[in-house]
Coordinates of C-alpha atoms in Angstrom, one line a residue:
Chain A
M259 CA 99.9 64.8 44.6
A260 CA 101.2 68.4 45.0
S261 CA 100.7 69.0 41.4
E262 CA 97.1 67.8 41.4
F263 CA 96.3 70.1 44.2
D264 CA 98.1 73.0 42.5
L265 CA 95.8 72.3 39.6
I266 CA 92.8 72.6 41.8
A267 CA 94.1 75.8 43.3
R268 CA 94.3 77.2 39.8
H269 CA 90.6 76.5 39.2
F270 CA 89.7 78.5 42.3
T271 CA 92.3 81.3 42.3
R272 CA 91.1 84.6 40.9
T273 CA 92.7 88.0 41.2
A274 CA 91.3 89.6 44.3
P275 CA 90.0 93.2 44.1
G276 CA 92.7 95.9 44.7
D277 CA 92.0 96.4 48.4
I278 CA 92.1 92.7 49.3
L279 CA 95.1 90.5 49.9
G280 CA 93.9 87.1 48.6
V281 CA 95.3 83.6 48.1
G282 CA 99.0 83.2 48.7
D283 CA 99.9 84.4 52.2
D284 CA 99.2 83.0 55.7
C285 CA 95.9 84.9 55.8
A286 CA 93.7 86.8 53.5
L287 CA 93.3 90.5 54.5
F288 CA 90.3 92.7 53.8
P289 CA 89.2 96.2 54.9
V290 CA 85.9 96.8 56.7
P291 CA 84.0 100.0 55.9
P292 CA 84.0 102.5 58.8
G293 CA 81.1 102.1 61.2
M294 CA 80.4 98.5 60.0
Q295 CA 80.6 95.3 62.0
V296 CA 81.6 92.0 60.4
A297 CA 79.0 89.3 59.9
V298 CA 80.3 85.7 59.4
S299 CA 78.6 82.4 58.6
K300 CA 79.8 78.9 57.8
D301 CA 78.2 75.8 56.4
L302 CA 79.4 72.3 55.7
L303 CA 78.0 70.4 52.7
I304 CA 78.7 66.7 52.2
A305 CA 78.1 64.8 49.0
G306 CA 75.4 62.3 49.5
R307 CA 74.0 64.2 52.5
H308 CA 73.5 67.8 51.4
F309 CA 73.4 67.3 47.7
Y310 CA 73.2 64.4 45.3
P311 CA 76.6 63.1 44.2
D312 CA 75.4 63.2 40.7
A313 CA 73.9 66.7 40.9
D314 CA 75.1 69.1 38.2
P315 CA 78.4 70.4 39.7
V316 CA 77.8 73.9 38.4
S317 CA 74.6 74.0 40.5
V318 CA 76.5 72.6 43.5
G319 CA 79.1 75.3 43.2
H320 CA 76.3 77.9 43.1
K321 CA 74.3 76.4 45.9
S322 CA 77.3 75.9 48.3
L323 CA 77.9 79.7 48.2
A324 CA 74.2 80.7 48.0
V325 CA 73.2 79.0 51.2
N326 CA 75.9 81.0 53.0
L327 CA 75.1 84.3 51.3
S328 CA 71.5 83.7 52.3
D329 CA 72.7 84.0 56.0
L330 CA 74.3 87.3 55.2
A331 CA 71.1 88.5 53.5
A332 CA 69.1 87.5 56.6
M333 CA 71.3 89.8 58.7
G334 CA 71.1 92.7 56.2
A335 CA 74.8 92.4 55.5
Q336 CA 76.6 93.1 52.3
P337 CA 79.2 90.5 51.2
L338 CA 82.9 91.2 51.6
G339 CA 84.4 87.9 50.6
C340 CA 84.5 84.2 51.2
L341 CA 86.8 81.2 52.0
L342 CA 86.3 77.7 50.5
G343 CA 87.6 74.5 52.1
L344 CA 87.6 71.4 49.8
A345 CA 88.2 67.9 51.1
L346 CA 88.2 65.5 48.2
P347 CA 88.6 61.8 48.1
S348 CA 90.0 61.8 44.6
M349 CA 90.6 64.1 41.6
D350 CA 87.8 64.7 39.1
E351 CA 89.0 67.7 37.2
A352 CA 85.9 68.1 35.1
W353 CA 83.7 68.1 38.2
L354 CA 86.0 70.6 39.9
A355 CA 86.1 72.9 36.9
A356 CA 82.3 72.9 36.7
Y357 CA 82.0 73.4 40.5
A358 CA 84.4 76.3 40.4
R359 CA 82.4 77.8 37.5
G360 CA 79.1 77.8 39.5
F361 CA 80.8 79.1 42.6
H362 CA 82.7 82.0 40.9
A363 CA 79.7 83.1 38.8
L364 CA 77.6 83.7 42.0
A365 CA 80.7 85.1 43.8
Q366 CA 81.1 87.7 41.1
A367 CA 77.4 88.5 40.8
S368 CA 77.3 89.0 44.5
G369 CA 80.4 91.0 45.0
C370 CA 81.8 88.2 47.3
P371 CA 85.3 87.3 46.0
L372 CA 86.9 84.0 47.0
I373 CA 89.9 85.2 48.9
G374 CA 91.3 82.0 50.4
G375 CA 90.7 78.6 51.8
D376 CA 92.2 75.1 52.0
T377 CA 92.3 72.0 49.9
T378 CA 93.1 68.6 51.1
R379 CA 92.6 65.0 50.2
S380 CA 90.0 63.2 52.3
L381 CA 89.7 59.5 53.0
H382 CA 86.1 59.0 51.8
D383 CA 83.7 62.0 51.9
L384 CA 83.6 64.9 49.5
T385 CA 83.1 67.8 51.9
L386 CA 82.6 71.5 51.0
S387 CA 83.2 74.1 53.7
V388 CA 82.3 77.7 52.8
T389 CA 82.7 80.7 55.1
V390 CA 81.3 84.1 54.1
F391 CA 82.1 87.6 55.5
G392 CA 79.9 90.6 55.2
A393 CA 79.5 94.1 56.6
V394 CA 76.5 95.5 58.3
P395 CA 76.2 98.9 60.1
A396 CA 76.6 98.5 63.9
H397 CA 73.1 98.2 65.5
A398 CA 71.4 97.8 62.1
A399 CA 71.7 94.1 61.7
L400 CA 68.5 92.1 61.3
R401 CA 68.5 89.8 64.2
R402 CA 66.2 87.0 65.3
D403 CA 65.3 88.4 68.7
A404 CA 63.7 91.7 67.7
A405 CA 60.2 90.8 66.6
C406 CA 57.4 92.8 68.4
P407 CA 53.7 92.0 68.9
G408 CA 51.8 93.8 66.1
D409 CA 54.5 93.3 63.5
D410 CA 53.5 92.0 60.1
I411 CA 55.2 88.8 59.0
W412 CA 56.5 88.8 55.5
I413 CA 58.1 86.3 53.2
S414 CA 60.1 86.9 50.0
G415 CA 59.6 84.9 46.8
E416 CA 57.5 81.7 46.9
L417 CA 57.3 78.6 49.0
G418 CA 57.1 74.8 48.3
A419 CA 58.9 74.2 45.1
A420 CA 62.2 73.0 46.6
D421 CA 60.5 70.5 48.8
I422 CA 58.4 69.0 46.0
A423 CA 61.5 68.7 43.7
Y424 CA 63.4 67.0 46.5
R425 CA 60.6 64.5 47.1
L426 CA 60.3 63.8 43.4
L427 CA 64.0 63.2 43.1
D428 CA 64.1 61.1 46.3
G429 CA 61.2 58.9 45.1
Q430 CA 58.9 60.0 47.9
L431 CA 56.4 61.3 45.4
P432 CA 55.5 59.4 42.2
A433 CA 57.6 60.3 39.2
D434 CA 56.3 63.4 37.4
A435 CA 58.8 64.8 34.9
A436 CA 56.6 67.8 34.1
R437 CA 56.3 68.8 37.8
L438 CA 60.0 68.2 38.4
A439 CA 60.9 70.4 35.5
R440 CA 58.9 73.2 37.1
T441 CA 60.2 72.9 40.6
R442 CA 63.8 71.7 40.6
R443 CA 65.3 75.1 39.8
A444 CA 64.2 76.2 43.3
L445 CA 66.1 73.3 44.9
E446 CA 69.3 73.6 42.9
W447 CA 69.6 77.3 42.2
P448 CA 68.4 79.2 45.2
Q449 CA 68.9 83.0 45.0
P450 CA 70.2 84.7 48.1
R451 CA 68.1 87.8 48.8
L452 CA 71.0 90.1 49.5
A453 CA 69.6 93.3 48.0
L454 CA 66.3 92.9 49.9
G455 CA 68.1 92.1 53.2
Q456 CA 70.2 95.3 52.9
G457 CA 67.1 97.3 51.9
L458 CA 65.3 96.1 55.1
R459 CA 68.0 97.6 57.4
G460 CA 66.3 100.0 59.8
L461 CA 62.9 98.8 58.6
A462 CA 62.5 95.2 59.5
H463 CA 62.6 94.2 63.2
A464 CA 63.6 90.5 62.9
A465 CA 64.6 88.3 60.0
I466 CA 65.8 84.8 59.2
D467 CA 66.3 82.8 56.0
I468 CA 64.2 79.7 55.5
S469 CA 66.5 76.6 55.4
D470 CA 64.6 74.1 57.5
G471 CA 61.0 75.2 56.7
L472 CA 58.9 78.2 57.4
A473 CA 57.3 76.9 60.6
Q474 CA 60.5 75.9 62.2
D475 CA 62.6 78.9 61.1
L476 CA 59.8 81.4 62.1
G477 CA 59.8 79.4 65.4
H478 CA 63.4 80.5 65.9
I479 CA 62.3 84.2 65.7
L480 CA 59.4 83.6 68.0
A481 CA 61.6 81.8 70.6
A482 CA 64.4 84.4 70.4
S483 CA 62.0 87.3 70.6
G484 CA 59.7 85.8 73.3
V485 CA 56.5 86.3 71.1
G486 CA 54.0 84.2 69.1
A487 CA 52.6 84.4 65.6
E488 CA 49.5 83.9 63.5
L489 CA 50.0 82.8 59.9
R490 CA 47.2 83.0 57.3
Y491 CA 47.6 79.7 55.3
A492 CA 45.7 81.0 52.3
D493 CA 48.2 83.9 52.0
L494 CA 51.3 81.8 51.7
P495 CA 52.8 82.4 48.2
R496 CA 52.7 79.1 46.3
A497 CA 55.4 78.4 43.7
A498 CA 54.4 77.3 40.2
G499 CA 54.4 73.5 39.9
L500 CA 52.4 72.7 43.1
E501 CA 49.0 72.4 41.4
G502 CA 47.1 69.2 41.9
L503 CA 49.0 67.9 45.0
D504 CA 47.0 66.5 47.8
E505 CA 46.4 68.8 50.7
A506 CA 48.8 67.1 53.2
T507 CA 51.7 67.2 50.7
L508 CA 51.0 70.8 49.9
Q509 CA 50.8 71.9 53.6
R510 CA 54.0 70.0 54.3
A511 CA 55.7 71.7 51.4
L512 CA 54.6 75.2 52.3
L513 CA 55.0 75.1 56.0
G514 CA 57.6 72.4 56.6
G515 CA 59.7 72.3 53.4
G516 CA 63.3 73.2 53.7
D517 CA 66.0 74.5 51.3
V518 CA 63.9 77.6 50.5
Y519 CA 66.4 80.4 51.2
E520 CA 63.8 83.0 51.1
L521 CA 63.7 85.7 53.8
C522 CA 61.0 85.6 56.5
F523 CA 61.0 89.0 58.3
T524 CA 58.8 91.1 60.6
A525 CA 58.2 94.8 60.4
P526 CA 55.8 97.3 62.0
A527 CA 52.4 97.4 60.4
Q528 CA 52.7 101.2 59.8
R529 CA 55.8 100.6 57.6
R530 CA 54.0 98.5 55.0
D531 CA 54.6 101.0 52.3
A532 CA 58.3 101.2 53.1
V533 CA 58.6 97.4 53.0
M534 CA 56.9 97.4 49.6
Q535 CA 59.3 100.1 48.4
A536 CA 62.3 98.1 49.6
A537 CA 60.9 95.1 47.8
H538 CA 60.4 97.0 44.6
A539 CA 63.9 98.6 44.8
S540 CA 65.5 95.2 45.2
Q541 CA 63.2 93.6 42.5
T542 CA 62.2 91.0 45.1
P543 CA 58.5 90.0 45.5
V544 CA 57.3 90.0 49.1
T545 CA 54.0 88.8 50.6
R546 CA 52.4 89.6 53.9
I547 CA 51.5 86.3 55.5
G548 CA 50.6 87.0 59.2
R549 CA 51.3 88.9 62.3
I550 CA 53.3 88.7 65.5
V551 CA 51.2 88.3 68.7
A552 CA 52.1 88.5 72.4
A553 CA 51.0 85.0 73.3
D554 CA 53.5 82.2 72.8
G555 CA 53.3 79.7 70.0
L556 CA 52.6 79.5 66.3
C557 CA 49.0 79.3 65.0
V558 CA 48.2 78.8 61.3
L559 CA 44.7 79.9 60.3
D560 CA 42.8 78.5 57.4
A561 CA 40.6 80.5 55.1
Q562 CA 37.8 80.2 57.6
G563 CA 39.9 81.6 60.4
Q564 CA 40.2 78.1 62.0
A565 CA 43.6 77.0 63.4
L566 CA 45.1 74.1 61.5
P567 CA 45.1 71.1 63.9
H568 CA 48.6 70.0 62.9
I569 CA 51.5 72.2 61.6
P570 CA 54.1 70.2 59.6
G571 CA 57.5 70.4 61.4
G572 CA 60.7 71.4 59.8
F573 CA 62.6 69.0 57.7
D574 CA 66.2 69.1 56.8
H575 CA 66.0 67.4 53.4
F576 CA 69.3 65.7 53.3
G577 CA 69.9 65.3 57.0
G578 CA 66.6 63.9 58.3
V579 CA 64.1 65.5 60.6
A580 CA 65.6 68.8 61.7
Chain B
M472 CA 69.3 63.1 65.6
A473 CA 68.4 66.6 66.4
S474 CA 68.8 66.0 70.1
E475 CA 72.3 64.5 69.6
F476 CA 73.4 67.5 67.7
D477 CA 71.8 69.8 70.2
L478 CA 74.0 68.0 72.8
I479 CA 77.1 68.7 70.7
A480 CA 76.1 72.3 70.4
R481 CA 76.1 72.6 74.1
H482 CA 79.6 71.4 74.4
F483 CA 80.8 74.1 72.0
T484 CA 78.5 77.0 73.0
R485 CA 80.1 79.6 75.3
T486 CA 78.8 83.0 76.1
A487 CA 80.4 85.4 73.7
P488 CA 82.0 88.6 75.0
G489 CA 79.7 91.6 75.3
D490 CA 80.5 93.2 71.9
I491 CA 80.0 90.0 69.9
L492 CA 76.8 88.4 68.7
G493 CA 77.7 84.7 68.9
V494 CA 75.9 81.4 68.2
G495 CA 72.1 81.6 67.6
D496 CA 71.5 83.9 64.7
D497 CA 72.0 83.6 61.0
C498 CA 75.5 85.1 61.3
A499 CA 77.8 85.9 64.1
L500 CA 78.7 89.6 64.4
F501 CA 81.8 91.2 65.7
P502 CA 83.3 94.7 65.7
V503 CA 86.7 95.5 64.2
P504 CA 88.9 98.1 65.9
P505 CA 89.2 101.4 63.9
G506 CA 92.1 101.4 61.4
M507 CA 92.4 97.7 61.4
Q508 CA 92.0 95.2 58.6
V509 CA 90.5 91.8 59.0
A510 CA 92.8 88.8 58.6
V511 CA 91.2 85.4 57.9
S512 CA 92.5 81.8 57.6
K513 CA 90.9 78.4 57.3
D514 CA 92.2 74.9 57.7
L515 CA 90.6 71.5 57.2
L516 CA 91.7 68.6 59.4
I517 CA 90.6 65.0 58.7
A518 CA 91.0 62.1 61.2
G519 CA 93.5 59.6 59.8
R520 CA 95.1 62.2 57.5
H521 CA 96.0 65.2 59.7
F522 CA 95.9 63.6 63.1
Y523 CA 95.8 60.0 64.4
P524 CA 92.2 58.9 65.1
D525 CA 93.4 57.6 68.5
A526 CA 95.2 60.9 69.4
D527 CA 94.3 62.5 72.7
P528 CA 91.1 64.5 71.7
V529 CA 92.1 67.3 74.1
S530 CA 95.3 67.8 72.1
V531 CA 93.3 67.5 68.8
G532 CA 91.1 70.3 70.0
H533 CA 94.1 72.4 70.9
K534 CA 95.9 71.7 67.7
S535 CA 93.0 72.3 65.3
L536 CA 92.7 75.8 66.6
A537 CA 96.5 76.3 67.1
V538 CA 97.4 75.8 63.5
N539 CA 94.9 78.5 62.4
L540 CA 96.0 80.9 65.1
S541 CA 99.6 80.4 63.9
D542 CA 98.5 81.9 60.5
L543 CA 97.2 84.9 62.4
A544 CA 100.5 85.1 64.3
A545 CA 102.4 85.0 61.0
M546 CA 100.5 88.1 59.8
G547 CA 101.0 90.0 63.0
A548 CA 97.3 89.8 63.7
Q549 CA 95.5 89.7 67.0
P550 CA 92.7 87.1 67.2
L551 CA 89.0 88.3 67.2
G552 CA 87.1 85.1 67.0
C553 CA 86.7 81.7 65.3
L554 CA 84.2 79.4 63.7
L555 CA 84.2 75.6 64.0
G556 CA 82.7 73.2 61.5
L557 CA 82.3 69.6 62.6
A558 CA 81.3 66.8 60.3
L559 CA 81.0 63.6 62.3
P560 CA 80.2 60.1 61.2
S561 CA 78.8 59.1 64.6
M562 CA 78.4 60.4 68.1
D563 CA 81.1 59.9 70.7
E564 CA 80.3 62.3 73.4
A565 CA 83.4 61.6 75.5
W566 CA 85.6 62.4 72.5
L567 CA 83.6 65.5 71.7
A568 CA 83.7 66.8 75.3
A569 CA 87.5 66.3 75.4
Y570 CA 87.9 67.9 72.0
A571 CA 85.8 70.9 73.1
R572 CA 87.9 71.2 76.3
G573 CA 91.1 71.5 74.4
F574 CA 89.7 73.9 71.8
H575 CA 88.1 76.2 74.4
A576 CA 91.2 76.3 76.6
L577 CA 93.3 77.7 73.8
A578 CA 90.5 79.9 72.5
Q579 CA 90.2 81.5 76.0
A580 CA 94.0 81.8 76.4
S581 CA 94.3 83.4 73.0
G582 CA 91.4 85.8 73.2
C583 CA 89.8 84.0 70.3
P584 CA 86.2 83.2 71.3
L585 CA 84.2 80.5 69.3
I586 CA 81.4 82.6 67.9
G587 CA 79.7 80.2 65.5
G588 CA 79.9 77.3 63.1
D589 CA 78.1 74.3 61.8
T590 CA 77.7 70.7 62.9
T591 CA 76.5 67.9 60.6
R592 CA 76.6 64.2 60.3
S593 CA 79.1 62.9 57.7
L594 CA 79.0 59.6 55.8
H595 CA 82.5 58.4 56.8
D596 CA 85.1 61.0 57.6
L597 CA 85.6 63.0 60.8
T598 CA 86.4 66.4 59.4
L599 CA 87.2 69.6 61.4
S600 CA 87.0 72.9 59.7
V601 CA 88.3 75.9 61.7
T602 CA 88.2 79.5 60.5
V603 CA 89.9 82.3 62.5
F604 CA 89.5 86.0 62.3
G605 CA 92.0 88.6 63.5
A606 CA 92.8 92.3 63.2
V607 CA 95.9 93.9 62.0
P608 CA 96.6 97.6 61.4
A609 CA 96.2 98.5 57.7
H610 CA 99.7 98.4 56.1
A611 CA 101.4 96.7 59.1
A612 CA 100.6 93.1 58.2
L613 CA 103.6 90.8 58.0
R614 CA 103.4 89.5 54.5
R615 CA 105.5 87.0 52.5
D616 CA 106.5 89.3 49.8
A617 CA 108.5 91.9 51.8
A618 CA 111.9 90.3 52.5
C619 CA 114.9 92.5 51.4
P620 CA 118.5 91.6 50.6
G621 CA 120.5 92.1 53.7
D622 CA 117.7 91.1 56.1
D623 CA 118.5 88.8 58.9
I624 CA 116.5 85.5 58.9
W625 CA 115.1 84.6 62.3
I626 CA 113.2 81.7 63.7
S627 CA 111.2 81.4 67.0
G628 CA 111.5 78.4 69.3
E629 CA 113.2 75.2 68.2
L630 CA 113.1 72.9 65.2
G631 CA 112.9 69.2 64.7
A632 CA 111.0 67.7 67.6
A633 CA 107.6 67.4 65.8
D634 CA 109.1 65.6 62.9
I635 CA 110.9 63.1 65.0
A636 CA 107.8 62.4 67.1
Y637 CA 105.8 61.9 64.0
R638 CA 108.3 59.5 62.6
L639 CA 108.5 57.6 65.8
L640 CA 104.7 57.3 66.0
D641 CA 104.5 56.3 62.3
G642 CA 107.1 53.6 62.7
Q643 CA 109.6 55.3 60.3
L644 CA 112.1 55.4 63.2
P645 CA 112.8 52.5 65.6
A646 CA 110.7 52.6 68.7
D647 CA 112.3 54.8 71.4
A648 CA 109.9 55.7 74.2
A649 CA 112.4 58.1 75.9
R650 CA 112.8 60.1 72.7
L651 CA 109.1 60.1 72.0
A652 CA 108.4 61.3 75.5
R653 CA 110.7 64.3 74.8
T654 CA 109.4 65.2 71.4
R655 CA 105.7 64.5 71.1
R656 CA 104.6 67.6 72.9
A657 CA 105.9 69.6 70.0
L658 CA 103.8 67.6 67.6
E659 CA 100.6 67.5 69.6
W660 CA 100.6 70.9 71.5
P661 CA 102.0 73.5 69.1
Q662 CA 102.0 77.0 70.6
P663 CA 100.9 79.8 68.2
R664 CA 103.4 82.7 68.5
L665 CA 100.7 85.4 68.6
A666 CA 102.4 87.8 71.0
L667 CA 105.7 87.7 69.0
G668 CA 103.9 88.2 65.7
Q669 CA 102.1 91.3 67.0
G670 CA 105.4 92.5 68.5
L671 CA 107.1 92.3 65.1
R672 CA 104.6 94.7 63.4
G673 CA 106.6 97.6 61.9
L674 CA 109.8 95.7 62.6
A675 CA 109.9 92.5 60.6
H676 CA 109.8 92.7 56.8
A677 CA 108.3 89.3 56.0
A678 CA 107.0 86.4 58.0
I679 CA 105.5 82.9 57.6
D680 CA 104.7 80.1 60.0
I681 CA 106.4 76.8 59.5
S682 CA 103.9 74.1 58.7
D683 CA 105.6 72.2 55.8
G684 CA 109.2 72.6 56.8
L685 CA 111.7 75.4 57.2
A686 CA 113.2 75.0 53.7
Q687 CA 109.9 74.9 51.9
D688 CA 108.1 77.6 53.9
L689 CA 111.1 80.0 53.7
G690 CA 111.0 79.2 50.0
H691 CA 107.5 80.8 49.9
I692 CA 109.0 84.0 51.3
L693 CA 111.9 83.9 48.8
A694 CA 109.6 83.3 45.8
A695 CA 107.1 86.0 46.8
S696 CA 109.8 88.5 47.5
G697 CA 112.0 87.7 44.5
V698 CA 115.1 87.1 46.7
G699 CA 117.3 84.3 47.9
A700 CA 118.7 83.2 51.3
E701 CA 121.7 81.7 53.0
L702 CA 121.0 79.6 56.1
R703 CA 123.7 78.6 58.6
Y704 CA 123.0 75.0 59.5
A705 CA 124.9 75.1 62.7
D706 CA 122.8 78.0 64.0
L707 CA 119.4 76.2 63.6
P708 CA 118.0 75.9 67.1
R709 CA 117.7 72.2 67.9
A710 CA 114.9 70.9 70.1
A711 CA 115.7 68.6 73.0
G712 CA 115.3 65.0 72.2
L713 CA 117.3 65.0 68.9
E714 CA 120.6 63.8 70.4
G715 CA 122.2 60.8 68.8
L716 CA 120.2 60.8 65.6
D717 CA 122.0 60.1 62.3
E718 CA 122.9 63.2 60.4
A719 CA 120.5 62.6 57.5
T720 CA 117.5 62.1 59.9
L721 CA 118.6 65.2 61.8
Q722 CA 118.9 67.4 58.6
R723 CA 115.6 66.2 57.4
A724 CA 114.0 67.0 60.8
L725 CA 115.5 70.5 61.0
L726 CA 115.2 71.6 57.4
G727 CA 112.3 69.5 56.1
G728 CA 110.2 68.6 59.1
G729 CA 106.7 70.0 59.2
D730 CA 104.1 70.7 61.9
V731 CA 106.4 73.2 63.6
Y732 CA 104.2 76.3 63.9
E733 CA 107.2 78.5 64.7
L734 CA 107.6 81.9 63.0
C735 CA 110.3 82.4 60.4
F736 CA 110.7 86.1 59.7
T737 CA 113.1 88.6 58.2
A738 CA 114.2 91.9 59.6
P739 CA 116.8 94.6 58.8
A740 CA 120.2 93.8 60.3
Q741 CA 120.2 97.2 62.1
R742 CA 117.0 96.2 64.0
R743 CA 118.6 93.2 65.8
D744 CA 118.2 94.9 69.2
A745 CA 114.6 95.7 68.5
V746 CA 113.9 92.1 67.5
M747 CA 115.5 90.8 70.7
Q748 CA 113.4 93.2 72.7
A749 CA 110.2 92.1 70.9
A750 CA 111.2 88.5 71.6
H751 CA 111.8 89.3 75.3
A752 CA 108.6 91.2 75.6
S753 CA 106.6 88.2 74.2
Q754 CA 108.7 85.7 76.2
T755 CA 109.5 83.9 73.0
P756 CA 113.0 82.7 72.2
V757 CA 114.3 83.7 68.7
T758 CA 117.4 82.7 66.9
R759 CA 119.2 84.4 63.9
I760 CA 119.8 81.6 61.4
G761 CA 120.8 83.4 58.1
R762 CA 120.4 86.3 55.8
I763 CA 118.4 87.3 52.7
V764 CA 120.5 87.7 49.5
A765 CA 119.7 89.2 46.2
A766 CA 120.5 86.0 44.2
D767 CA 117.7 83.5 43.7
G768 CA 117.6 80.2 45.6
L769 CA 118.2 78.8 49.1
C770 CA 121.7 77.9 50.2
V771 CA 122.4 76.1 53.5
L772 CA 126.0 76.5 54.7
D773 CA 127.6 74.0 57.0
A774 CA 130.0 74.9 59.8
Q775 CA 132.9 75.2 57.3
G776 CA 130.9 77.5 55.1
Q777 CA 130.3 74.9 52.5
A778 CA 126.9 74.6 50.9
L779 CA 125.0 71.4 51.8
P780 CA 124.7 69.3 48.5
H781 CA 121.1 68.4 49.2
I782 CA 118.4 70.3 51.1
P783 CA 115.6 68.1 52.4
G784 CA 112.3 69.2 50.9
G785 CA 109.2 70.0 52.7
F786 CA 107.0 67.2 54.0
D787 CA 103.4 67.4 54.9
H788 CA 103.4 64.7 57.6
F789 CA 99.9 63.4 57.2
G790 CA 99.4 64.3 53.6
G791 CA 102.5 63.0 51.8
V792 CA 105.2 65.1 50.2
A793 CA 104.0 68.7 50.2

């Protein structure tokens, strides 16, 4: 068994950058730039709950790191490194090699080297546990509790595709190969918005990444900040591949769909030009979708300025209603 | 399901110290003292592999953090905080409350606040994933690759009890309630040697914590440092409760027994007084058990100065031969 796990270790061990002590000691060691705080986040992913056991392992490797990097992006942090815990019921070296390839490709592209972790045999479940570390200047982190009445509400990228792809794969929507082909990349290859997050330091008031759905995750900002919000439904950026869906399905995908990993953030209305510059500099599309108000609660206005009677709740795709 | 998991979150959420942003944002944030590097370690523990499913959950909470803190101790790092990932097949609130009690008691005693994590429902396994962060002055970390010929080899505490308790509980040794009563505390309540590790900064050359057995873990120091070692078998500090065991069982417990979480370290012979002072200051017993030599390999000498013909290999109690 030792040799099997040594084999795994080799798939995951890369030479750490010169100033980092990586795999092979009791701890990994890394420096933190002066004046910076450390931002940390951790997610567990279990085959059959958080991803399909037969999903492309390269995409699983990518996504298991991406969802953690997205948390760093939402704080405005730059990645420093990551740890990977693998609990495996059995050896499937081809799966592991492909998983490692997806993981390392994103780690390298994001400047987030894998510097340590743990591998063990499990009894039943295949569990992935990723921890990421980043650096953010003290007092410049993008928190959830800093939204102010009058702030614009912005979102990066587009909404809805991951939700539709999930429902097609899960059989909740009738099979539609063409639609699936246009939407599944959003589900399987989310792109953490690291450059945008760092560009919003000192500019955005509050930020969060959308994992459980826009309405629910924006709700976390509202609750933490003690404010409310008005969203303009017609302004929500729709992904390609959503054409021809019934209105209820579309609303649920845009407002309630999870697995999005775009940044929702608030910024003062007088900083619109600066936000657009940060978006341009980070090559990330952003859309203004509403505003923060003093009164509690979330209101979604239709094109006629009428409040939607029902706002779809958040949905954790693989875990049930969030 | 959301409310069940909210309930769990309440068992684990404590107010973070003033300079830390804890649970409730995309990331936790903590400051790092100037001139310090960050040390990180992560372990996965699975019920039925790394601990008995019917073990006292308070001790499981303690041990799941202790084994990670032991890695910080072995680097000479002071704890800054930790993350906990819980993957649970079902809810057992009494178990969770007891687990949280054991975890938090050690976290508080060690100055290692729980600042974030993730909780999810698993399909089958109960998996605990703990990540710890510490701080160590740049260039003062106790690494594995710094042992020098002529160094003394030291060990903290005592050896053998955890191995015997495990073998009694596992039925590999005949039932012996009196012996189990004297040894099982070492197995279930290991004490990370944090104060000693920090006291050895600038004094010890190399260090490791004993998780897989003295012979195997010292072997990691030897391999990383490109040196060999002579151990004096008669000088190995024996825990209470080992009296009357046959010699093969005793040797296996002392040299091969895992789950020890004592520090094995090397230091120059001319610094013996300073090592004893560091041990006294940290209220940690230490014993000199051998020396580092230039020639490769590990040699264990008996009381007559003869090399033992066979050195018991490392053994990962719950995972098989390490």
